[in-house]
Coordinates of C-alpha atoms and ligand atoms in Angstrom, one line a residue:
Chain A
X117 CA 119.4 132.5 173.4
X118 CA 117.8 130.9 176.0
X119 CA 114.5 130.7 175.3
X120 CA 113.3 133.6 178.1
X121 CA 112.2 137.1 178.4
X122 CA 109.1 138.8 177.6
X123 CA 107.6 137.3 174.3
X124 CA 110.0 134.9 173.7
X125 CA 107.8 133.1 172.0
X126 CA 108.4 135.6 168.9
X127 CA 110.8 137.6 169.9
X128 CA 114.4 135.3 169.9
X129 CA 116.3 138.3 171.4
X130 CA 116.7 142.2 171.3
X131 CA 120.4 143.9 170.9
X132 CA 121.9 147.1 171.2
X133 CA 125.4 147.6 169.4
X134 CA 126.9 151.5 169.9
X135 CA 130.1 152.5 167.6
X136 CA 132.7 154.2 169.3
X137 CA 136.0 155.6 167.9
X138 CA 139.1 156.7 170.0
X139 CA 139.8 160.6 169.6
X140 CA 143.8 160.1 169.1
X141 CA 143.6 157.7 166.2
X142 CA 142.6 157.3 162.5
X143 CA 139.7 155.2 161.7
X144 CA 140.7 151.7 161.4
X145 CA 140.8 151.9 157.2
X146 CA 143.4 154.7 157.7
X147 CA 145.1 152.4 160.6
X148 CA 148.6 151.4 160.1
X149 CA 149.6 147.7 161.2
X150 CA 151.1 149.7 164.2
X151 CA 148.4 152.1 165.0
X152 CA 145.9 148.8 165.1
X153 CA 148.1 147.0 167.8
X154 CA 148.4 150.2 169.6
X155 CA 144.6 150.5 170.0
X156 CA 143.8 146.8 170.9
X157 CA 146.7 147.3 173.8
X158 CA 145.5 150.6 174.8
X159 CA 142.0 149.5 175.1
X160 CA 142.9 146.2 176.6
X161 CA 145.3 147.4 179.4
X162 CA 142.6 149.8 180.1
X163 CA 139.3 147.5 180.2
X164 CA 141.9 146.1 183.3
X165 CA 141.5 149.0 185.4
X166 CA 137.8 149.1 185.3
X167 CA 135.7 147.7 188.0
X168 CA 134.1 144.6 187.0
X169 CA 135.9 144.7 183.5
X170 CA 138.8 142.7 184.5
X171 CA 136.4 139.3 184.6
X172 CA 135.7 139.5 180.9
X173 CA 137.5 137.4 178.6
X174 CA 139.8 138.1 176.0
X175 CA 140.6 136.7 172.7
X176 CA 143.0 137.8 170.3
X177 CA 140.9 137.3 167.5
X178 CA 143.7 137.2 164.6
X179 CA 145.7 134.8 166.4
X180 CA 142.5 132.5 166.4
X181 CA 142.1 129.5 164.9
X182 CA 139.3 129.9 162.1
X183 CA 137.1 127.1 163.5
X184 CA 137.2 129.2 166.6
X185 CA 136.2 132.5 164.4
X186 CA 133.6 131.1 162.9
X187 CA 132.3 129.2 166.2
X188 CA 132.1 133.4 168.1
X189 CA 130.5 134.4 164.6
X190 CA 127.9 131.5 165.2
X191 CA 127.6 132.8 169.0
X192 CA 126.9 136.2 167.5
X193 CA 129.6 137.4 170.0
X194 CA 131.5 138.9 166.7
X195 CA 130.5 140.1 163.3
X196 CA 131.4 137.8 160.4
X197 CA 133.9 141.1 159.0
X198 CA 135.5 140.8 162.9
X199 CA 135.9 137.3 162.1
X200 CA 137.4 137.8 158.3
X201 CA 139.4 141.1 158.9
X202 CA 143.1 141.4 158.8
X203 CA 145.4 142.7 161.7
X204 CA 145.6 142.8 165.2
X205 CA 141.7 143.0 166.7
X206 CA 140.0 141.2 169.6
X207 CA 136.8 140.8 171.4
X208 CA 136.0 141.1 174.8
X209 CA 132.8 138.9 176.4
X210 CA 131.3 138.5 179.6
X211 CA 130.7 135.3 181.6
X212 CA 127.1 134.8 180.2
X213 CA 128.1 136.3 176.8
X214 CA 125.8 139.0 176.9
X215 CA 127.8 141.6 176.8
X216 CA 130.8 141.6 174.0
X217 CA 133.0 144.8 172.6
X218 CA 134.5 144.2 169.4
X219 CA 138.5 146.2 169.5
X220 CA 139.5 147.4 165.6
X221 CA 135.9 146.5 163.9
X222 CA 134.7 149.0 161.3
X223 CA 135.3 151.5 164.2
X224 CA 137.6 151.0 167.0
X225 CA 134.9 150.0 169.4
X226 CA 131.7 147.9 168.6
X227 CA 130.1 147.3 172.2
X228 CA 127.0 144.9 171.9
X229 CA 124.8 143.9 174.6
X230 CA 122.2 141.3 173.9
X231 CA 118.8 140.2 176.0
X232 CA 116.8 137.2 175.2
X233 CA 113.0 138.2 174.5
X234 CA 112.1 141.8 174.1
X235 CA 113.9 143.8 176.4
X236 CA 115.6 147.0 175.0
X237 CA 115.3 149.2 177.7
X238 CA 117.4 147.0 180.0
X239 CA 119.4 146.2 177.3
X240 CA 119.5 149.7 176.5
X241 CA 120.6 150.3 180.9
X242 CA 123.4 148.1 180.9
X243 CA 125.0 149.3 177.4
X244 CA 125.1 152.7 178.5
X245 CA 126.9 152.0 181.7
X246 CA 129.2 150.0 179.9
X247 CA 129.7 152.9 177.8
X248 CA 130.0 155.4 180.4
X249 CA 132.8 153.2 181.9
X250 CA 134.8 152.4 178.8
X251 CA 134.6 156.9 178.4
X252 CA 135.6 157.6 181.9
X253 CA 139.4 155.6 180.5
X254 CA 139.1 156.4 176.6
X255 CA 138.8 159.4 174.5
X256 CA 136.1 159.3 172.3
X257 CA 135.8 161.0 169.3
X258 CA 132.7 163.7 169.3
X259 CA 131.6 166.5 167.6
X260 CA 129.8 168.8 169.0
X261 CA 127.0 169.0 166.8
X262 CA 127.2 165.6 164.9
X263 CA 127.6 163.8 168.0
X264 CA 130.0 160.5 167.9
X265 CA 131.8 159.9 165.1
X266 CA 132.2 156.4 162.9
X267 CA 133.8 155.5 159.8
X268 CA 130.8 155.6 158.1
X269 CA 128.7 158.4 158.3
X270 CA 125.5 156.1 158.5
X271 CA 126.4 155.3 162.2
X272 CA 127.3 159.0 162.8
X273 CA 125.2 160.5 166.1
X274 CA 124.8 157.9 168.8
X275 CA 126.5 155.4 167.2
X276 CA 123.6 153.4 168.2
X277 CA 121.7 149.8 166.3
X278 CA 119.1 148.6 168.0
X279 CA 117.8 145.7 166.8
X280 CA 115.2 142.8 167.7
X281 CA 115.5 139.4 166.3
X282 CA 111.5 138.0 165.4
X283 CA 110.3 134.5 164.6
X284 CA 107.2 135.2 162.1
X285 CA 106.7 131.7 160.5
X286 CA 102.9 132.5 160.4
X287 CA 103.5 135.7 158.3
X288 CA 105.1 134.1 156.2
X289 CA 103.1 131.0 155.6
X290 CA 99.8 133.6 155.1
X291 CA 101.9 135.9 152.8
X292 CA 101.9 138.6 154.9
X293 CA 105.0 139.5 155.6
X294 CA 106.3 141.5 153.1
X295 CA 103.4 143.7 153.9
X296 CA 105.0 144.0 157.0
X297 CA 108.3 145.0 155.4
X298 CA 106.5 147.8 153.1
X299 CA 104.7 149.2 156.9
X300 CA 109.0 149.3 158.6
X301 CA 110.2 150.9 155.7
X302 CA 107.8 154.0 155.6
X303 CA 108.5 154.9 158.9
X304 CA 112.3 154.2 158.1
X305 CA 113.5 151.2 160.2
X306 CA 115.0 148.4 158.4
X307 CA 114.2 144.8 158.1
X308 CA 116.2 142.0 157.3
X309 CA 115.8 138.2 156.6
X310 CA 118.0 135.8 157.4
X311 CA 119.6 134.6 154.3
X312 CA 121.2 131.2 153.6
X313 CA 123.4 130.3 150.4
X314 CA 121.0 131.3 147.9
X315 CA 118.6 134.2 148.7
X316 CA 115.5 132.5 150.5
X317 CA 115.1 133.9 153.9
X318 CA 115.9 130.9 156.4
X319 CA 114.1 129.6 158.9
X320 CA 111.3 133.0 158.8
X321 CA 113.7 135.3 161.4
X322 CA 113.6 138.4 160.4
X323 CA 115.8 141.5 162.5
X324 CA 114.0 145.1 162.7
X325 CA 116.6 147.8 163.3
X326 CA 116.7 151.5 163.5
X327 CA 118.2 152.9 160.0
X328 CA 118.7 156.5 161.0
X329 CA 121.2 157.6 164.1
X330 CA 121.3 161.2 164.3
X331 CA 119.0 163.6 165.7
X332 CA 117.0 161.3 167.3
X333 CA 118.0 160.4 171.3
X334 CA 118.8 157.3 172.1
X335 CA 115.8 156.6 174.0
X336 CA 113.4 158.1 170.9
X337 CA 115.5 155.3 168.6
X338 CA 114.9 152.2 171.3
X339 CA 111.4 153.9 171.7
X340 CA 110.7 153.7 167.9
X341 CA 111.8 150.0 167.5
X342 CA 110.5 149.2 170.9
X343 CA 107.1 150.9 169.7
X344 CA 106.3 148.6 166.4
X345 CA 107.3 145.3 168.1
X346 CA 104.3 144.9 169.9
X347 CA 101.9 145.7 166.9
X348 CA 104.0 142.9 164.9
X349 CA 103.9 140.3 167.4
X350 CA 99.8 140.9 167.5
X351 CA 100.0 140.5 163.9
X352 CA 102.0 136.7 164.2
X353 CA 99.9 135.9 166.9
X354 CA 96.6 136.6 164.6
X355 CA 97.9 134.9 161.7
X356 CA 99.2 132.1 163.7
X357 CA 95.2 131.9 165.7
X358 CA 93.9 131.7 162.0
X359 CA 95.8 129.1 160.7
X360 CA 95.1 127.0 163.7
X361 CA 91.4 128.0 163.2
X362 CA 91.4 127.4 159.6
X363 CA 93.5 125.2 159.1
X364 CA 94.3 123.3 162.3
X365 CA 95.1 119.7 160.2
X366 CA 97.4 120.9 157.6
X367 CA 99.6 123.4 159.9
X368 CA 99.3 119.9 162.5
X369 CA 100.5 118.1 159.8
X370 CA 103.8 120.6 158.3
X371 CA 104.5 120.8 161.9
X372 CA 104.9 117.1 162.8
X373 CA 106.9 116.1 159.4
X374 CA 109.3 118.6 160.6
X375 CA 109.7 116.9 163.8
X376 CA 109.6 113.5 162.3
X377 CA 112.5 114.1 159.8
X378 CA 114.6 116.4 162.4
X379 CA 114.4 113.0 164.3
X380 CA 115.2 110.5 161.5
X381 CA 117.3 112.4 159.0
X382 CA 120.8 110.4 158.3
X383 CA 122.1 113.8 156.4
X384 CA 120.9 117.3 156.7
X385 CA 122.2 120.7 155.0
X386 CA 121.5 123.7 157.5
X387 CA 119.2 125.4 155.9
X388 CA 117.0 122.7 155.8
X389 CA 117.8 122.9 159.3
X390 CA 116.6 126.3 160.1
X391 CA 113.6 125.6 158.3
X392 CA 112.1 122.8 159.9
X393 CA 113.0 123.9 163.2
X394 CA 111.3 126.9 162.4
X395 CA 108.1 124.7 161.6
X396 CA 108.8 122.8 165.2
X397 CA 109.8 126.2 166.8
X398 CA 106.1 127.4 166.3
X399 CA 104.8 124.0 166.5
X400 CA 106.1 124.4 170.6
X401 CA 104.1 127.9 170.8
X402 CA 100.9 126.7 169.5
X403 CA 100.9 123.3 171.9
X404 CA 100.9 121.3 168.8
X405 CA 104.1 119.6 170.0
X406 CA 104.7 119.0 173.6
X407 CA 108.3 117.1 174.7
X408 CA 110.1 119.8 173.5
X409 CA 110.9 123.6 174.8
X410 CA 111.5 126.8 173.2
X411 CA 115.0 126.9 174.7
X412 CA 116.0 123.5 173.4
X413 CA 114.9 125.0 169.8
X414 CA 116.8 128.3 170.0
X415 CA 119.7 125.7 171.4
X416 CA 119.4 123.7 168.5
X417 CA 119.4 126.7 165.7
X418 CA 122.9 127.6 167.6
X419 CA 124.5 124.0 168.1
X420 CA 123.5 122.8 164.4
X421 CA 125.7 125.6 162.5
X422 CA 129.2 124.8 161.1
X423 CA 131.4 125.4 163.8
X424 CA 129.7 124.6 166.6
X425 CA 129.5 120.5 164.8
X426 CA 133.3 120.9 164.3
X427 CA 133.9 122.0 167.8
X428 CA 131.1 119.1 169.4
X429 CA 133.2 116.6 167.0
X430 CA 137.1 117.5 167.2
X431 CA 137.9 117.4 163.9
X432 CA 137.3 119.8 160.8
X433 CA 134.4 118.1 158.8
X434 CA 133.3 119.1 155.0
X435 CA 129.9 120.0 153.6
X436 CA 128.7 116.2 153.3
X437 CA 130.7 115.6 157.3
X438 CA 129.0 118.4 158.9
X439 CA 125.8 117.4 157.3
X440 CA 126.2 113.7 158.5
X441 CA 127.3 115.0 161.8
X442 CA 124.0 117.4 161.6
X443 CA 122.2 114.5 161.7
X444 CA 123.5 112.6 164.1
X445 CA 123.3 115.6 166.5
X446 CA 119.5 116.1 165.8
X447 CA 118.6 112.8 166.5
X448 CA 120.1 112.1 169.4
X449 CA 119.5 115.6 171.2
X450 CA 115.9 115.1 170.1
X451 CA 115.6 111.8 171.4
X452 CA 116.6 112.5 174.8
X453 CA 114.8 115.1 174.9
X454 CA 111.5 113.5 174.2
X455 CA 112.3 110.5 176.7
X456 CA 112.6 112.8 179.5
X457 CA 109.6 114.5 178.3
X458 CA 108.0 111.5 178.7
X459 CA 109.5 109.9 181.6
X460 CA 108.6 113.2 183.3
X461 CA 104.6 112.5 182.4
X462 CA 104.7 109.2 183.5
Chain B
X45 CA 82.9 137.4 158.3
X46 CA 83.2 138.0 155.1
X47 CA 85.5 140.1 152.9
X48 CA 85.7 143.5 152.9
X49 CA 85.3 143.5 148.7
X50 CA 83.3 140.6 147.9
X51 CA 81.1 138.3 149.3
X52 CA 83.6 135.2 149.6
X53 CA 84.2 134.6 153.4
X54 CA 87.5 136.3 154.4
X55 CA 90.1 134.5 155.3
X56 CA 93.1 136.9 155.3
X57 CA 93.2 139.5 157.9
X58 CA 95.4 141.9 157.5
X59 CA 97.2 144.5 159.8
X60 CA 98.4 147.9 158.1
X61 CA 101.1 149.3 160.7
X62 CA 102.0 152.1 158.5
X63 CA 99.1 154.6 160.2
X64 CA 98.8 156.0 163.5
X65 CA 96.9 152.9 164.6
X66 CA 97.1 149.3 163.3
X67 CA 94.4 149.2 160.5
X68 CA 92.4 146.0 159.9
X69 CA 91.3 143.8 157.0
X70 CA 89.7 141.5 155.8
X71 CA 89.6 139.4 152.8
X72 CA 89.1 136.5 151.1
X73 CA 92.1 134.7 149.4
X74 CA 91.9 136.7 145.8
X75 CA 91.5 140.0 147.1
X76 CA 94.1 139.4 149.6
X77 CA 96.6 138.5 147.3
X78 CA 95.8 141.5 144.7
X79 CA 95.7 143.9 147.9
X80 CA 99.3 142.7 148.8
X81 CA 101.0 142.5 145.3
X82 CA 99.3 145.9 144.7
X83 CA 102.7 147.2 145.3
X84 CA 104.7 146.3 142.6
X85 CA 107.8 146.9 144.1
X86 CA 107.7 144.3 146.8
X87 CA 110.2 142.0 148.0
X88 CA 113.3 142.7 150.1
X89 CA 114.1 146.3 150.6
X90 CA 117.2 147.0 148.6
X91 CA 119.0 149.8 150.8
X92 CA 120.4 152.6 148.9
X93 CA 124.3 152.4 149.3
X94 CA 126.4 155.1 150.5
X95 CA 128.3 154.9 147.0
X96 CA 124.9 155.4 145.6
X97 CA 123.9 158.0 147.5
X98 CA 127.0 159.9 147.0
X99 CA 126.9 159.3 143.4
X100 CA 123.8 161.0 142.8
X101 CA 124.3 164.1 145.2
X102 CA 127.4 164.8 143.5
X103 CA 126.3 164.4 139.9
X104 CA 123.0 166.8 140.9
X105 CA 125.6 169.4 142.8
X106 CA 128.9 169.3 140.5
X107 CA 130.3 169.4 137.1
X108 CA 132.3 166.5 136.2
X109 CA 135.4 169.4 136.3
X110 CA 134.4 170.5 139.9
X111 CA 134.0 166.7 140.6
X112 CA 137.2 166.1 139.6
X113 CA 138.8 168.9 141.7
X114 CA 136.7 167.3 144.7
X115 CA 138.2 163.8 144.6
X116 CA 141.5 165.1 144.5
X117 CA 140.8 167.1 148.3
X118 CA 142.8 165.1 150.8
X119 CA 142.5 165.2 154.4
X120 CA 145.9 166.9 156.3
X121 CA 145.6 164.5 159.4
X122 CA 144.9 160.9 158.1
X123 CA 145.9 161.5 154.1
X124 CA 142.5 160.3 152.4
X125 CA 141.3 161.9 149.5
X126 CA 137.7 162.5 149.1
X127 CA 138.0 160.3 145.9
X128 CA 139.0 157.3 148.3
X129 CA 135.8 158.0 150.5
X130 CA 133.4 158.2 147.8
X131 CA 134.6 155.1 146.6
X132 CA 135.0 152.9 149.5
X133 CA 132.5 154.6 151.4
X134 CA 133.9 154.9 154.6
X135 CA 136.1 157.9 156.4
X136 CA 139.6 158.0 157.6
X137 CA 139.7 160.1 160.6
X138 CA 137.3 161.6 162.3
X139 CA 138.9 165.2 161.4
X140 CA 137.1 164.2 157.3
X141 CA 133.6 165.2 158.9
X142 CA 135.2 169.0 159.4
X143 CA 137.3 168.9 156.4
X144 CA 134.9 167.1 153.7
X145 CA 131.6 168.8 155.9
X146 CA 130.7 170.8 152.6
X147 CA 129.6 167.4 150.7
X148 CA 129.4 165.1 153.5
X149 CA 126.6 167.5 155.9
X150 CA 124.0 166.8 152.4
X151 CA 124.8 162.9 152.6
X152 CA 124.3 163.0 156.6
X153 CA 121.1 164.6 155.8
X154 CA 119.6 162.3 153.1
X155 CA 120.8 159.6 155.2
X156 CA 119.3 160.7 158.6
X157 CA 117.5 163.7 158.0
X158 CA 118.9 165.8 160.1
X159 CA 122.2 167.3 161.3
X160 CA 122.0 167.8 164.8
X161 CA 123.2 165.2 167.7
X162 CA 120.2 164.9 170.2
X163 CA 121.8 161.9 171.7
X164 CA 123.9 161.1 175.0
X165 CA 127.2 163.3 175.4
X166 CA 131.0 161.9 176.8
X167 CA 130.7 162.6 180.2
X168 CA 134.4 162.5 181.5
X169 CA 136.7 163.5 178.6
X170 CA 134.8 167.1 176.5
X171 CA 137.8 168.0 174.2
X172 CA 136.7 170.0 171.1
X173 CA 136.4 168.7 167.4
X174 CA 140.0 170.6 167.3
X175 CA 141.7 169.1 170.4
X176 CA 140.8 165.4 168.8
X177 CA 142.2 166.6 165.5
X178 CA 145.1 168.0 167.0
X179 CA 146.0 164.4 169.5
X180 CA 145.8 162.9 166.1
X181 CA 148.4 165.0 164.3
X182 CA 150.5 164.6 167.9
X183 CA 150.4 160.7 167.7
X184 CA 151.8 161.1 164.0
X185 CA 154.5 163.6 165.2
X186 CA 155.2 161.5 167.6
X187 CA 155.2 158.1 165.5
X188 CA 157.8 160.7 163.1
X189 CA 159.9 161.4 166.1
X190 CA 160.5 157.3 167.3
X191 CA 161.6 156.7 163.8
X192 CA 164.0 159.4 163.8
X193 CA 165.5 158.1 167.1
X194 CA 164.4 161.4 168.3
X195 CA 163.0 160.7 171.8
X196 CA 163.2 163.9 173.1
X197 CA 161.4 165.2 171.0
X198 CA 158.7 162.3 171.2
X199 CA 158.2 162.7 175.1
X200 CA 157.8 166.6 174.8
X201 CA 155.0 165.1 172.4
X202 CA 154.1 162.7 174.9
X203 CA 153.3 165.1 178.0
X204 CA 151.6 167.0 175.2
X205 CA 149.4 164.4 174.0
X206 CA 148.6 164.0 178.2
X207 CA 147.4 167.6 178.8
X208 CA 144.3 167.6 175.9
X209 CA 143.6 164.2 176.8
X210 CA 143.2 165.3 180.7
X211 CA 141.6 168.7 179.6
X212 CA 143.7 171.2 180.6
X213 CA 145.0 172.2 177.2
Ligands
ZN268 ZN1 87.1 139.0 148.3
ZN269 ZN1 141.2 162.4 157.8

């Protein structure tokens, strides 16, 4: 994500996904091997006919390398089951990768369009007429009364996850954030950490979604998610004013070891990763570091994952390779960085 | 300032979001953390699973005998038995919302609490619930009738399959 949109400096990015099944087939669990490379064809000949459509690009994903998998997981362009599945399925992205539909997911059609900073009801516009256009070629499957149908009856009704992506490192340092869970979960929209290997959240990102799909419009669900945001951000922006109030040396002080060892590290796991650029991320908001941008920190969480150092290096690397290669990365992106920073000053 | 519950100065404010209007306090470090581990369920919200879910509507709702006679149901158009669903939690076809609706309309309730669609509507293509279900059964047919070397019989199925899918069925 690049770092833009309103209240980037909390909110990394805000994503609509809607499910959509086609009305002549079983759900992909019921799918013969046949029935699967019938749907990918039929949907792909007929993403061709529509305007604007044909510019998107197309990857078979089970004829993909698994460095390449892993590398549109990383992007978020596919979900990780996408990625791991078996039989014929394949993605569809546009030129600035905002826009992706998943072909033979959990349901035959996972469209996801993704902003940077909060912004759900544009996100909200352009999914829609995606949507509309994919119908006006495709046969969905709808009920009358229960609205779309999915393979699970979770996603039954609109079909529709909205989710925001927040950064709430402040929340966390003051304790405070599970609070915030307790406060999402009454008025039934779920919350979710990002987890590394074991189960400590990573790097303090935490995605709000909508839990329930029917009955509610889709405007009401974006309204509902699009509603709390606000009162959250308030809340990180408090927490973050008090510890730079209170305790302006020691948060000074997490802030710039992060920095220093993201600079000097010879071998770094990605978690630790997440982590520290976390500490830095904020550090940026709160002025406490200056030759550095939000963007080149929401880069950084991207470029520093698995495939991404496989791809930047050519070769498949292991655990201790990718973590030398980590490194390596870090340093050297960080040290340009900060010499044009201050090239630019002088 | 000082703390809402002692005379320490506070230095936790806190934001309750769960009422109408974000409520405020604050505290000092001890009565912050017992306020916030006052719930002793904390952590990670563990979402119920659909297995779950399932699980317990059916044990409320059925004998194991009547259970049993449940799990053997099996959907005519995709061949899933209810068994199947309940275990791996997701549906065949969407023809198992009509012929599982009996169990699954309490399970789309606890889930979403409601029953009723209030969402956005296909614009272009309105076939009913039984038109979809019936394009389904015509793409098997028709799968049936390429095997057999029939393909007579699979184009008749073919201009069929065109006429719901253009609405004039
Ligand atoms: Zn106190
Ligand atoms: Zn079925």
């Amino acid at each position: 994500m690049r770092g833009s949109g309103p209240e980037s400096d909390i909110v990394i990015s805000s994503r609509i996904r809607l499910a959509r099944n086609l009305a002549e087939f079983p759900f992909i669990r019921r799918c013969t091997p046949q029935d699967r490379k019938s749907i990918e064809k039929m949907v792909h000949d007929r993403l061709q006919v529509i305007p604007g459509f044909n510019t998107l690009y197309y990857l078979r994903v089970d004829e993909l390398a698994h460095v390449d998998r892993q590398f549109l997981t990383e992007r978020q362009l596919i979900s990780r089951e996408h990625a791991e599945a078996e039989g014929a399925r394949s993605v569809a992205i546009d030129n600035d990768e905002r826009l992706s539909v998943m072909i033979n997911e959990e349901d035959h059609l996972r469209i996801q369009v993704m902003k940077s900073g909060l912004d759900l009801h544009s996100a909200w516009d352009q999914i829609n007429e995606v949507d509309d256009q994919l119908e006006s070629k495709l046969s969905y499957a709808f009920h009358e009364r229960l609205g779309y149908l999915t393979a699970c009856p979770t996603n039954v009704g609109t079909g529709m996850r909205v989710s925001v992506m927040l950064h709430l490192p402040a929340l966390v340092i003051t304790n405070q954030i599970e609070k915030v869970f307790r406060s999402l979960q009454k008025i039934n929209l779920a919350v979710r950490g990002l987890y590394g290997e074991g189960s400590q959240a990573m790097g303090d990102f935490y995605q709000i979604s909508n839990q329930i799909t029917l009955g509610k419009s889709e405007e009401e669900l974006i309204g509902q998610v699009s509603g709390v945001v606000p009162m959250i951000i308030e809340y990180e922006r408090k927490a973050r004013d008090f510890l730079i109030t209170q305790n302006r040396e020691d948060l000074h002080d997490k802030i710039s070891r992060a920095y220093g060892i993201l600079c000097t590290a010879q071998t770094i796991s990605s978690e630790e990763t997440m982590h520290l650029l976390s500490s830095v991320r904020m550090g940026v908001n709160l002025g406490l570091i200056d030759d550095l941008a939000i963007s080149d920190i929401n880069k950084l969480f991207v470029e520093t994952q698995p495939a991404h150092l496989q791809k930047l290096r050519g070769n498949e690397l292991d655990t201790a390779g990718r973590n030398i290669e980590r490194a390596l990365y870090l340093r050297r992106y960080l040290q340009d960085r900060g010499k044009e920073h201050r090239d630019e000053r002088n | 300032m000082k703390c809402q519950q002692c005379e320490k100065p506070a230095t936790f404010h806190i934001t309750e979001l769960t009422g109408e209007k974000p409520h405020e306090l604050h505290l000092c470090e001890q009565c912050a953390q017992s306020y916030l581990t006052q719930n002793p369920s904390g952590g990670m919200p563990i979402q119920p699973s659909l297995a779950g879910m399932l699980h317990h509507q059916l044990k409320v709702a059925d004998t194991a005998k009547e259970l049993a006679k449940l799990d053997e149901q099996v959907c005519p158009i995709c061949g899933i038995s209810f068994y199947e669903f309940r275990n791996q939690g997701r549906l065949g076809c969407p023809h198992d919302y009509t012929c599982f609706g009996s169990e699954l309309d309490p399970l789309i309730v606890n889930i979403h609490g409601d029953t009723q669609h209030a969402g956005k509507h296909p614009k272009h293509h309105q076939q009913s619930s039984q038109d979809q279900t019936r394009l389904i059964q015509l793409h098997n047919d028709m799968k049936a009738a390429v095997e057999k070397e029939d393909y007579e019989r699979a184009s008749q199925i073919r201009d069929e399959i065109r006429k719901i899918e253009e609405g004039q069925s």
